[in-house]
PDB file of C-alpha atoms and ligand atoms in Angstrom:
ATOM      1  CA  MET X  63     -53.204 -31.193  31.565  1.00 93.00           C
ATOM      2  CA  ALA X  64     -51.716 -31.620  34.661  1.00 95.00           C
ATOM      3  CA  ALA X  65     -53.200 -28.397  36.005  1.00 95.00           C
ATOM      4  CA  GLY X  66     -56.388 -29.668  34.909  1.00 94.00           C
ATOM      5  CA  LEU X  67     -56.464 -32.943  36.483  1.00 94.00           C
ATOM      6  CA  LYS X  68     -54.973 -31.518  39.711  1.00 94.00           C
ATOM      7  CA  ALA X  69     -51.803 -34.170  39.132  1.00 96.00           C
ATOM      8  CA  GLY X  70     -48.548 -33.727  39.439  1.00 95.00           C
ATOM      9  CA  GLN X  71     -46.398 -33.371  36.252  1.00 96.00           C
ATOM     10  CA  VAL X  72     -43.028 -35.209  35.167  1.00 96.00           C
ATOM     11  CA  THR X  73     -41.962 -34.753  31.692  1.00 93.00           C
ATOM     12  CA  GLU X  74     -38.764 -36.424  29.702  1.00 89.00           C
ATOM     13  CA  VAL X  75     -39.030 -39.800  32.070  1.00 92.00           C
ATOM     14  CA  VAL X  76     -36.685 -42.263  30.738  1.00 89.00           C
ATOM     15  CA  ALA X  77     -37.321 -45.056  33.507  1.00 91.00           C
ATOM     16  CA  ILE X  78     -40.066 -46.139  35.718  1.00 93.00           C
ATOM     17  CA  THR X  79     -38.406 -47.711  38.718  1.00 93.00           C
ATOM     18  CA  GLU X  80     -40.016 -48.534  41.884  1.00 91.00           C
ATOM     19  CA  ASN X  81     -38.382 -45.557  43.307  1.00 89.00           C
ATOM     20  CA  GLY X  82     -40.341 -43.235  40.834  1.00 93.00           C
ATOM     21  CA  TYR X  83     -39.702 -41.927  37.293  1.00 96.00           C
ATOM     22  CA  GLU X  84     -36.147 -41.190  36.273  1.00 94.00           C
ATOM     23  CA  VAL X  85     -35.432 -37.980  34.485  1.00 93.00           C
ATOM     24  CA  GLY X  86     -31.997 -36.777  33.477  1.00 87.00           C
ATOM     25  CA  CYS X  87     -30.014 -33.650  35.445  1.00 85.00           C
ATOM     26  CA  CYS X  88     -26.842 -32.040  35.623  1.00 81.00           C
ATOM     27  CA  ASN X  89     -26.807 -31.752  31.745  1.00 70.00           C
ATOM     28  CA  ALA X  90     -28.173 -34.961  31.165  1.00 72.00           C
ATOM     29  CA  LYS X  91     -24.857 -36.501  33.091  1.00 74.00           C
ATOM     30  CA  MET X  92     -27.039 -37.965  35.959  1.00 84.00           C
ATOM     31  CA  ARG X  93     -30.724 -39.089  36.668  1.00 89.00           C
ATOM     32  CA  ARG X  94     -32.590 -38.416  39.704  1.00 93.00           C
ATOM     33  CA  SER X  95     -35.898 -40.203  40.719  1.00 95.00           C
ATOM     34  CA  VAL X  96     -39.232 -38.000  41.275  1.00 95.00           C
ATOM     35  CA  LYS X  97     -41.955 -39.332  42.783  1.00 94.00           C
ATOM     36  CA  PRO X  98     -45.333 -36.922  43.004  1.00 94.00           C
ATOM     37  CA  ALA X  99     -46.982 -36.685  46.311  1.00 94.00           C
ATOM     38  CA  THR X 100     -50.301 -36.015  44.306  1.00 95.00           C
ATOM     39  CA  ALA X 101     -52.748 -38.677  43.428  1.00 94.00           C
ATOM     40  CA  LYS X 102     -52.396 -38.385  39.735  1.00 95.00           C
ATOM     41  CA  THR X 103     -49.481 -37.986  37.540  1.00 95.00           C
ATOM     42  CA  VAL X 104     -49.133 -36.711  33.976  1.00 96.00           C
ATOM     43  CA  LEU X 105     -46.135 -37.920  32.376  1.00 95.00           C
ATOM     44  CA  THR X 106     -44.346 -37.315  29.025  1.00 94.00           C
ATOM     45  CA  VAL X 107     -41.370 -39.860  28.091  1.00 90.00           C
ATOM     46  CA  GLN X 108     -38.299 -39.034  26.349  1.00 82.00           C
ATOM     47  CA  ALA X 109     -38.858 -40.416  22.876  1.00 71.00           C
ATOM     48  CA  GLY X 110     -36.981 -43.573  21.831  1.00 70.00           C
ATOM     49  CA  ALA X 111     -36.216 -44.351  25.784  1.00 77.00           C
ATOM     50  CA  PHE X 112     -39.246 -47.030  26.014  1.00 80.00           C
ATOM     51  CA  THR X 113     -39.184 -50.083  23.527  1.00 75.00           C
ATOM     52  CA  ALA X 114     -43.050 -50.047  22.208  1.00 73.00           C
ATOM     53  CA  VAL X 115     -44.290 -53.473  22.923  1.00 77.00           C
ATOM     54  CA  GLN X 116     -46.614 -54.768  20.426  1.00 78.00           C
ATOM     55  CA  PRO X 117     -50.194 -54.796  21.510  1.00 77.00           C
ATOM     56  CA  SER X 118     -51.959 -57.853  21.966  1.00 83.00           C
ATOM     57  CA  GLY X 119     -55.881 -57.976  21.160  1.00 85.00           C
ATOM     58  CA  SER X 120     -58.086 -55.267  20.040  1.00 87.00           C
ATOM     59  CA  PRO X 121     -58.359 -52.230  22.126  1.00 83.00           C
ATOM     60  CA  THR X 122     -61.900 -50.950  22.480  1.00 89.00           C
ATOM     61  CA  ILE X 123     -62.246 -47.629  20.618  1.00 90.00           C
ATOM     62  CA  GLU X 124     -64.768 -45.162  22.464  1.00 92.00           C
ATOM     63  CA  LYS X 125     -66.008 -42.330  20.725  1.00 91.00           C
ATOM     64  CA  LEU X 126     -66.309 -38.921  22.878  1.00 85.00           C
ATOM     65  CA  ASP X 127     -68.383 -36.396  21.682  1.00 82.00           C
ATOM     66  CA  ILE X 128     -67.424 -33.142  22.877  1.00 74.00           C
ATOM     67  CA  PRO X 129     -68.505 -29.829  21.689  1.00 74.00           C
ATOM     68  CA  ALA X 130     -65.337 -27.580  20.511  1.00 69.00           C
ATOM     69  CA  ASP X 131     -66.903 -24.713  22.340  1.00 67.00           C
ATOM     70  CA  SER X 132     -67.496 -26.250  25.554  1.00 65.00           C
ATOM     71  CA  LYS X 133     -65.927 -24.820  28.481  1.00 69.00           C
ATOM     72  CA  GLY X 134     -64.260 -21.925  26.820  1.00 73.00           C
ATOM     73  CA  VAL X 135     -62.424 -23.990  24.420  1.00 71.00           C
ATOM     74  CA  SER X 136     -62.900 -23.433  20.569  1.00 75.00           C
ATOM     75  CA  PHE X 137     -61.184 -25.049  17.680  1.00 77.00           C
ATOM     76  CA  GLY X 138     -58.612 -22.648  16.309  1.00 82.00           C
ATOM     77  CA  GLY X 139     -57.381 -25.082  13.340  1.00 85.00           C
ATOM     78  CA  TYR X 140     -55.310 -27.870  12.571  1.00 86.00           C
ATOM     79  CA  GLU X 141     -51.668 -27.583  11.189  1.00 85.00           C
ATOM     80  CA  PRO X 142     -50.207 -30.673  10.507  1.00 79.00           C
ATOM     81  CA  ALA X 143     -46.337 -31.211  12.044  1.00 72.00           C
ATOM     82  CA  GLU X 144     -43.529 -30.367  10.335  1.00 71.00           C
ATOM     83  CA  ALA X 145     -42.487 -33.524   8.257  1.00 69.00           C
ATOM     84  CA  LYS X 146     -39.012 -34.879   9.997  1.00 70.00           C
ATOM     85  CA  ASP X 147     -36.528 -36.355   6.895  1.00 75.00           C
ATOM     86  CA  VAL X 148     -35.827 -39.059   9.141  1.00 86.00           C
ATOM     87  CA  ASP X 149     -37.148 -41.176  12.244  1.00 87.00           C
ATOM     88  CA  LEU X 150     -34.203 -42.574  14.076  1.00 93.00           C
ATOM     89  CA  THR X 151     -36.399 -43.987  16.878  1.00 89.00           C
ATOM     90  CA  LYS X 152     -37.780 -46.354  14.169  1.00 89.00           C
ATOM     91  CA  ALA X 153     -34.632 -47.189  12.557  1.00 94.00           C
ATOM     92  CA  GLU X 154     -32.442 -50.927  13.125  1.00 96.00           C
ATOM     93  CA  VAL X 155     -29.593 -49.560  12.232  1.00 98.00           C
ATOM     94  CA  ILE X 156     -27.735 -46.184  12.577  1.00 98.00           C
ATOM     95  CA  VAL X 157     -24.652 -45.151  11.212  1.00 98.00           C
ATOM     96  CA  SER X 158     -23.599 -41.956  12.932  1.00 98.00           C
ATOM     97  CA  ALA X 159     -20.840 -39.411  12.028  1.00 98.00           C
ATOM     98  CA  GLY X 160     -18.784 -37.552  14.727  1.00 98.00           C
ATOM     99  CA  ARG X 161     -16.668 -34.852  14.766  1.00 98.00           C
ATOM    100  CA  GLY X 162     -13.716 -37.440  13.782  1.00 98.00           C
ATOM    101  CA  VAL X 163     -14.950 -37.653  10.204  1.00 98.00           C
ATOM    102  CA  GLY X 164     -13.420 -34.167   9.795  1.00 97.00           C
ATOM    103  CA  LYS X 165     -15.286 -32.200   7.579  1.00 97.00           C
ATOM    104  CA  LYS X 166     -18.985 -31.673   5.757  1.00 98.00           C
ATOM    105  CA  ASP X 167     -17.488 -33.220   2.312  1.00 98.00           C
ATOM    106  CA  ASN X 168     -17.082 -36.756   4.303  1.00 98.00           C
ATOM    107  CA  ILE X 169     -20.329 -36.897   5.072  1.00 98.00           C
ATOM    108  CA  PRO X 170     -21.619 -38.589   2.175  1.00 98.00           C
ATOM    109  CA  VAL X 171     -19.198 -41.378   3.029  1.00 98.00           C
ATOM    110  CA  ILE X 172     -20.941 -42.296   6.175  1.00 98.00           C
ATOM    111  CA  ALA X 173     -24.070 -41.956   4.675  1.00 98.00           C
ATOM    112  CA  GLU X 174     -23.220 -44.672   2.109  1.00 97.00           C
ATOM    113  CA  LEU X 175     -21.978 -46.917   4.554  1.00 98.00           C
ATOM    114  CA  ALA X 176     -25.445 -46.329   6.246  1.00 97.00           C
ATOM    115  CA  ARG X 177     -27.179 -47.057   2.891  1.00 97.00           C
ATOM    116  CA  ALA X 178     -25.217 -50.048   2.284  1.00 97.00           C
ATOM    117  CA  LEU X 179     -26.646 -51.645   5.803  1.00 97.00           C
ATOM    118  CA  GLY X 180     -29.910 -50.521   4.917  1.00 96.00           C
ATOM    119  CA  GLY X 181     -30.009 -48.096   7.785  1.00 97.00           C
ATOM    120  CA  GLU X 182     -30.288 -44.338   8.662  1.00 97.00           C
ATOM    121  CA  LEU X 183     -27.780 -41.590   8.744  1.00 98.00           C
ATOM    122  CA  GLY X 184     -27.144 -40.246  12.461  1.00 98.00           C
ATOM    123  CA  ALA X 185     -24.884 -37.612  13.810  1.00 98.00           C
ATOM    124  CA  SER X 186     -23.358 -36.347  17.446  1.00 98.00           C
ATOM    125  CA  ARG X 187     -23.927 -32.887  18.304  1.00 96.00           C
ATOM    126  CA  PRO X 188     -20.838 -30.887  17.222  1.00 97.00           C
ATOM    127  CA  VAL X 189     -21.542 -32.300  13.592  1.00 97.00           C
ATOM    128  CA  VAL X 190     -24.907 -31.030  13.613  1.00 96.00           C
ATOM    129  CA  ASP X 191     -23.949 -27.690  15.326  1.00 96.00           C
ATOM    130  CA  SER X 192     -21.469 -27.313  12.388  1.00 97.00           C
ATOM    131  CA  GLY X 193     -24.301 -27.635  10.066  1.00 96.00           C
ATOM    132  CA  TRP X 194     -23.008 -30.643   8.269  1.00 97.00           C
ATOM    133  CA  VAL X 195     -26.295 -32.634   9.115  1.00 96.00           C
ATOM    134  CA  GLU X 196     -30.100 -31.701   9.987  1.00 94.00           C
ATOM    135  CA  HIS X 197     -30.805 -31.831  13.689  1.00 92.00           C
ATOM    136  CA  SER X 198     -33.351 -34.371  13.007  1.00 92.00           C
ATOM    137  CA  HIS X 199     -30.436 -36.918  12.679  1.00 96.00           C
ATOM    138  CA  GLN X 200     -28.776 -35.920  15.971  1.00 96.00           C
ATOM    139  CA  VAL X 201     -28.408 -38.804  18.705  1.00 96.00           C
ATOM    140  CA  GLY X 202     -27.770 -37.657  22.574  1.00 93.00           C
ATOM    141  CA  THR X 203     -29.779 -35.997  25.271  1.00 87.00           C
ATOM    142  CA  THR X 204     -30.796 -32.995  22.939  1.00 87.00           C
ATOM    143  CA  GLY X 205     -31.115 -34.832  20.209  1.00 90.00           C
ATOM    144  CA  GLN X 206     -32.910 -38.427  19.815  1.00 90.00           C
ATOM    145  CA  THR X 207     -32.904 -41.468  22.046  1.00 89.00           C
ATOM    146  CA  VAL X 208     -32.435 -44.602  19.355  1.00 92.00           C
ATOM    147  CA  SER X 209     -32.486 -48.363  20.144  1.00 91.00           C
ATOM    148  CA  PRO X 210     -31.671 -49.946  16.623  1.00 95.00           C
ATOM    149  CA  LYS X 211     -30.502 -53.596  16.718  1.00 96.00           C
ATOM    150  CA  LEU X 212     -26.771 -52.098  15.154  1.00 98.00           C
ATOM    151  CA  TYR X 213     -25.180 -48.764  15.791  1.00 98.00           C
ATOM    152  CA  VAL X 214     -22.347 -47.631  14.118  1.00 98.00           C
ATOM    153  CA  ALA X 215     -20.452 -44.794  15.667  1.00 98.00           C
ATOM    154  CA  CYS X 216     -17.892 -43.154  13.411  1.00 98.00           C
ATOM    155  CA  GLY X 217     -15.273 -40.740  14.810  1.00 98.00           C
ATOM    156  CA  ILE X 218     -17.155 -40.169  18.235  1.00 98.00           C
ATOM    157  CA  SER X 219     -15.674 -40.074  21.152  1.00 97.00           C
ATOM    158  CA  GLY X 220     -18.628 -41.132  23.591  1.00 96.00           C
ATOM    159  CA  ALA X 221     -19.594 -38.167  25.353  1.00 95.00           C
ATOM    160  CA  ILE X 222     -22.118 -39.078  28.272  1.00 91.00           C
ATOM    161  CA  GLN X 223     -24.830 -36.871  26.418  1.00 91.00           C
ATOM    162  CA  HIS X 224     -24.148 -39.151  22.938  1.00 96.00           C
ATOM    163  CA  LEU X 225     -24.067 -42.259  24.890  1.00 94.00           C
ATOM    164  CA  ALA X 226     -27.492 -41.427  26.880  1.00 89.00           C
ATOM    165  CA  GLY X 227     -28.867 -41.197  23.355  1.00 91.00           C
ATOM    166  CA  MET X 228     -27.522 -44.684  22.027  1.00 94.00           C
ATOM    167  CA  LYS X 229     -26.703 -47.110  24.696  1.00 90.00           C
ATOM    168  CA  LYS X 230     -29.849 -48.928  24.396  1.00 89.00           C
ATOM    169  CA  SER X 231     -28.687 -50.403  20.904  1.00 94.00           C
ATOM    170  CA  ASP X 232     -28.205 -53.936  20.798  1.00 95.00           C
ATOM    171  CA  PHE X 233     -25.019 -53.829  18.986  1.00 97.00           C
ATOM    172  CA  VAL X 234     -22.492 -50.973  18.981  1.00 98.00           C
ATOM    173  CA  VAL X 235     -19.447 -50.728  16.571  1.00 98.00           C
ATOM    174  CA  ALA X 236     -17.272 -47.864  17.179  1.00 98.00           C
ATOM    175  CA  ILE X 237     -14.747 -46.830  14.339  1.00 98.00           C
ATOM    176  CA  ASN X 238     -12.202 -44.371  16.340  1.00 98.00           C
ATOM    177  CA  LYS X 239      -8.301 -43.747  15.869  1.00 98.00           C
ATOM    178  CA  ASP X 240      -8.024 -43.596  19.552  1.00 97.00           C
ATOM    179  CA  LYS X 241      -8.003 -47.162  21.207  1.00 97.00           C
ATOM    180  CA  ASP X 242      -9.089 -45.218  24.832  1.00 97.00           C
ATOM    181  CA  ALA X 243     -11.890 -43.557  23.471  1.00 97.00           C
ATOM    182  CA  PRO X 244     -14.844 -43.781  26.144  1.00 96.00           C
ATOM    183  CA  ILE X 245     -17.238 -45.028  23.170  1.00 97.00           C
ATOM    184  CA  GLY X 246     -15.016 -48.237  23.614  1.00 95.00           C
ATOM    185  CA  GLU X 247     -16.561 -48.678  27.040  1.00 93.00           C
ATOM    186  CA  VAL X 248     -20.119 -49.391  25.624  1.00 95.00           C
ATOM    187  CA  ALA X 249     -18.798 -50.969  21.886  1.00 97.00           C
ATOM    188  CA  ASP X 250     -18.938 -54.137  21.214  1.00 97.00           C
ATOM    189  CA  VAL X 251     -16.757 -53.950  18.443  1.00 98.00           C
ATOM    190  CA  LEU X 252     -13.912 -51.036  18.500  1.00 98.00           C
ATOM    191  CA  VAL X 253     -12.355 -50.630  15.075  1.00 98.00           C
ATOM    192  CA  VAL X 254      -9.036 -48.835  16.036  1.00 98.00           C
ATOM    193  CA  ALA X 255      -8.537 -47.214  12.587  1.00 98.00           C
ATOM    194  CA  ASP X 256      -8.914 -43.746  10.420  1.00 98.00           C
ATOM    195  CA  VAL X 257     -12.640 -43.700   9.638  1.00 98.00           C
ATOM    196  CA  MET X 258     -12.006 -42.102   6.390  1.00 98.00           C
ATOM    197  CA  GLN X 259     -10.089 -45.059   5.147  1.00 98.00           C
ATOM    198  CA  PHE X 260     -12.212 -48.036   7.157  1.00 98.00           C
ATOM    199  CA  VAL X 261     -15.504 -46.811   6.048  1.00 98.00           C
ATOM    200  CA  PRO X 262     -15.099 -46.782   2.542  1.00 98.00           C
ATOM    201  CA  ALA X 263     -13.217 -50.011   2.503  1.00 97.00           C
ATOM    202  CA  LEU X 264     -16.489 -51.423   4.416  1.00 97.00           C
ATOM    203  CA  THR X 265     -18.962 -49.984   2.587  1.00 97.00           C
ATOM    204  CA  ALA X 266     -17.309 -51.769  -0.567  1.00 97.00           C
ATOM    205  CA  ALA X 267     -16.686 -54.933   0.703  1.00 96.00           C
ATOM    206  CA  LEU X 268     -20.771 -54.858   1.572  1.00 95.00           C
ATOM    207  CA  GLN X 269     -21.549 -53.824  -1.621  1.00 91.00           C
ATOM    208  CA  LYS X 270     -19.640 -56.307  -3.462  1.00 87.00           C
TER     209      LYS X 270
HETATM  210  C1  FAD A 371     -26.087 -29.804  27.575  1.00 81.68           C
HETATM  211  C2  FAD A 371     -25.747 -30.569  26.658  1.00 81.68           C
HETATM  212  C3  FAD A 371     -26.097 -31.464  25.776  1.00 81.68           C
HETATM  213  C4  FAD A 371     -25.574 -32.311  24.822  1.00 81.68           C
HETATM  214  N1  FAD A 371     -26.069 -32.741  23.982  1.00 81.68           N
HETATM  215  C5  FAD A 371     -25.687 -33.614  23.067  1.00 81.68           C
HETATM  216  C6  FAD A 371     -26.413 -34.790  22.322  1.00 81.68           C
HETATM  217  O1  FAD A 371     -27.542 -34.553  22.228  1.00 81.68           O
HETATM  218  N2  FAD A 371     -25.685 -35.692  21.242  1.00 81.68           N
HETATM  219  C7  FAD A 371     -24.310 -35.328  21.081  1.00 81.68           C
HETATM  220  O2  FAD A 371     -23.241 -35.983  20.361  1.00 81.68           O
HETATM  221  N3  FAD A 371     -23.406 -34.512  21.925  1.00 81.68           N
HETATM  222  C8  FAD A 371     -24.150 -33.630  22.918  1.00 81.68           C
HETATM  223  N4  FAD A 371     -23.442 -33.116  23.857  1.00 81.68           N
HETATM  224  C9  FAD A 371     -21.943 -32.690  23.581  1.00 81.68           C
HETATM  225  C10 FAD A 371     -21.376 -33.736  24.042  1.00 81.68           C
HETATM  226  O3  FAD A 371     -20.501 -33.539  25.456  1.00 81.68           O
HETATM  227  C11 FAD A 371     -19.954 -33.807  23.369  1.00 81.68           C
HETATM  228  O4  FAD A 371     -19.187 -32.716  23.037  1.00 81.68           O
HETATM  229  C12 FAD A 371     -20.286 -34.584  21.970  1.00 81.68           C
HETATM  230  O5  FAD A 371     -20.895 -35.698  21.905  1.00 81.68           O
HETATM  231  C13 FAD A 371     -18.958 -34.970  21.459  1.00 81.68           C
HETATM  232  O6  FAD A 371     -18.942 -35.061  19.583  1.00 81.68           O
HETATM  233  P1  FAD A 371     -18.121 -36.374  19.015  1.00 81.68           P
HETATM  234  O7  FAD A 371     -17.856 -37.456  19.790  1.00 81.68           O
HETATM  235  O8  FAD A 371     -18.327 -35.892  17.371  1.00 81.68           O
HETATM  236  O9  FAD A 371     -16.956 -35.556  19.102  1.00 81.68           O
HETATM  237  P2  FAD A 371     -15.159 -35.508  19.824  1.00 81.68           P
HETATM  238  O10 FAD A 371     -15.944 -35.481  21.428  1.00 81.68           O
HETATM  239  O11 FAD A 371     -14.437 -34.232  19.382  1.00 81.68           O
HETATM  240  O12 FAD A 371     -14.876 -36.860  19.382  1.00 81.68           O
HETATM  241  C14 FAD A 371     -14.133 -36.979  18.172  1.00 81.68           C
HETATM  242  C15 FAD A 371     -13.657 -38.400  18.150  1.00 81.68           C
HETATM  243  O13 FAD A 371     -13.369 -38.922  16.739  1.00 81.68           O
HETATM  244  C16 FAD A 371     -12.111 -39.381  16.847  1.00 81.68           C
HETATM  245  N5  FAD A 371     -11.259 -39.083  15.730  1.00 81.68           N
HETATM  246  C17 FAD A 371     -10.725 -37.743  15.378  1.00 81.68           C
HETATM  247  N6  FAD A 371     -10.187 -38.190  13.931  1.00 81.68           N
HETATM  248  C18 FAD A 371     -10.450 -39.380  13.582  1.00 81.68           C
HETATM  249  C19 FAD A 371     -10.014 -40.480  12.251  1.00 81.68           C
HETATM  250  N7  FAD A 371      -9.751 -39.516  11.469  1.00 81.68           N
HETATM  251  N8  FAD A 371     -10.752 -41.650  12.430  1.00 81.68           N
HETATM  252  C20 FAD A 371     -11.213 -42.074  13.322  1.00 81.68           C
HETATM  253  N9  FAD A 371     -11.514 -41.532  14.492  1.00 81.68           N
HETATM  254  C21 FAD A 371     -11.045 -40.169  14.717  1.00 81.68           C
HETATM  255  C22 FAD A 371     -11.505 -38.960  18.431  1.00 81.68           C
HETATM  256  O14 FAD A 371     -10.428 -39.649  18.424  1.00 81.68           O
HETATM  257  C23 FAD A 371     -12.719 -38.449  19.196  1.00 81.68           C
HETATM  258  O15 FAD A 371     -12.670 -39.717  19.931  1.00 81.68           O
HETATM  259  C24 FAD A 371     -24.167 -32.049  24.573  1.00 81.68           C
HETATM  260  C25 FAD A 371     -23.301 -31.413  25.630  1.00 81.68           C
HETATM  261  C26 FAD A 371     -23.872 -30.652  26.357  1.00 81.68           C
HETATM  262  C27 FAD A 371     -23.383 -29.884  27.499  1.00 81.68           C
END
């Protein structure tokens, strides 16, 4: 599209400032600003990086009749996108499992807390890479960027690539046995405890 419009193209935009479009770089450890020199720019934004604003009024819908075979374009078919089992970008509560949960068999304990809070299960990358949880649940630069009202990080250290995906959460609770874990820097509440002791107790209290 950008080539057709003779426009610049910037992908995965995470913020728009007067200096240009901000995108991640250096494995998402840093951001850089991009200011295309072209008159037009085609942007794609990182999923979840911007909070959707409720539209006001009713937009005008203009139907364009473009013959499919014009300009060498023909209709090749339609394939619906593979349905994801979860869309974390829309979740108001996310309870995420990190490597600190220890093993795959412990994931249901974290999922149970997510259910008790009416939320969804999230995960850090090692948990996904180990095959404990599907990739659609991964939060972070190579997963989803989320902004729930409540984010509960269970046994997650707070690596920059994970924080990039969840630091816009309204309220962050972290459960970690290490009181100096970097997640503490973004957490509103840091519970210093063994996650496999604390989480079942919290879930039981919520279910009472
Ligand atoms: C290009 C690139 C992209 C990446 N993308 C992502 C991404 O999208 N998402 C992502 O998450 N990571 C991503 N990573 C990986 C990231 O750098 C970290 O390695 C990862 O986030 C660490 O996951 P973790 O916090 O679960 O594990 P760890 O860093 O191993 O942390 C485990 C934490 O659990 C605590 N803990 C251990 N046992 C217990 C217990 N019994 N009770 C309570 N706490 C306990 C520990 O104190 C520790 O803080 C990426 C890395 C790169 C290079």
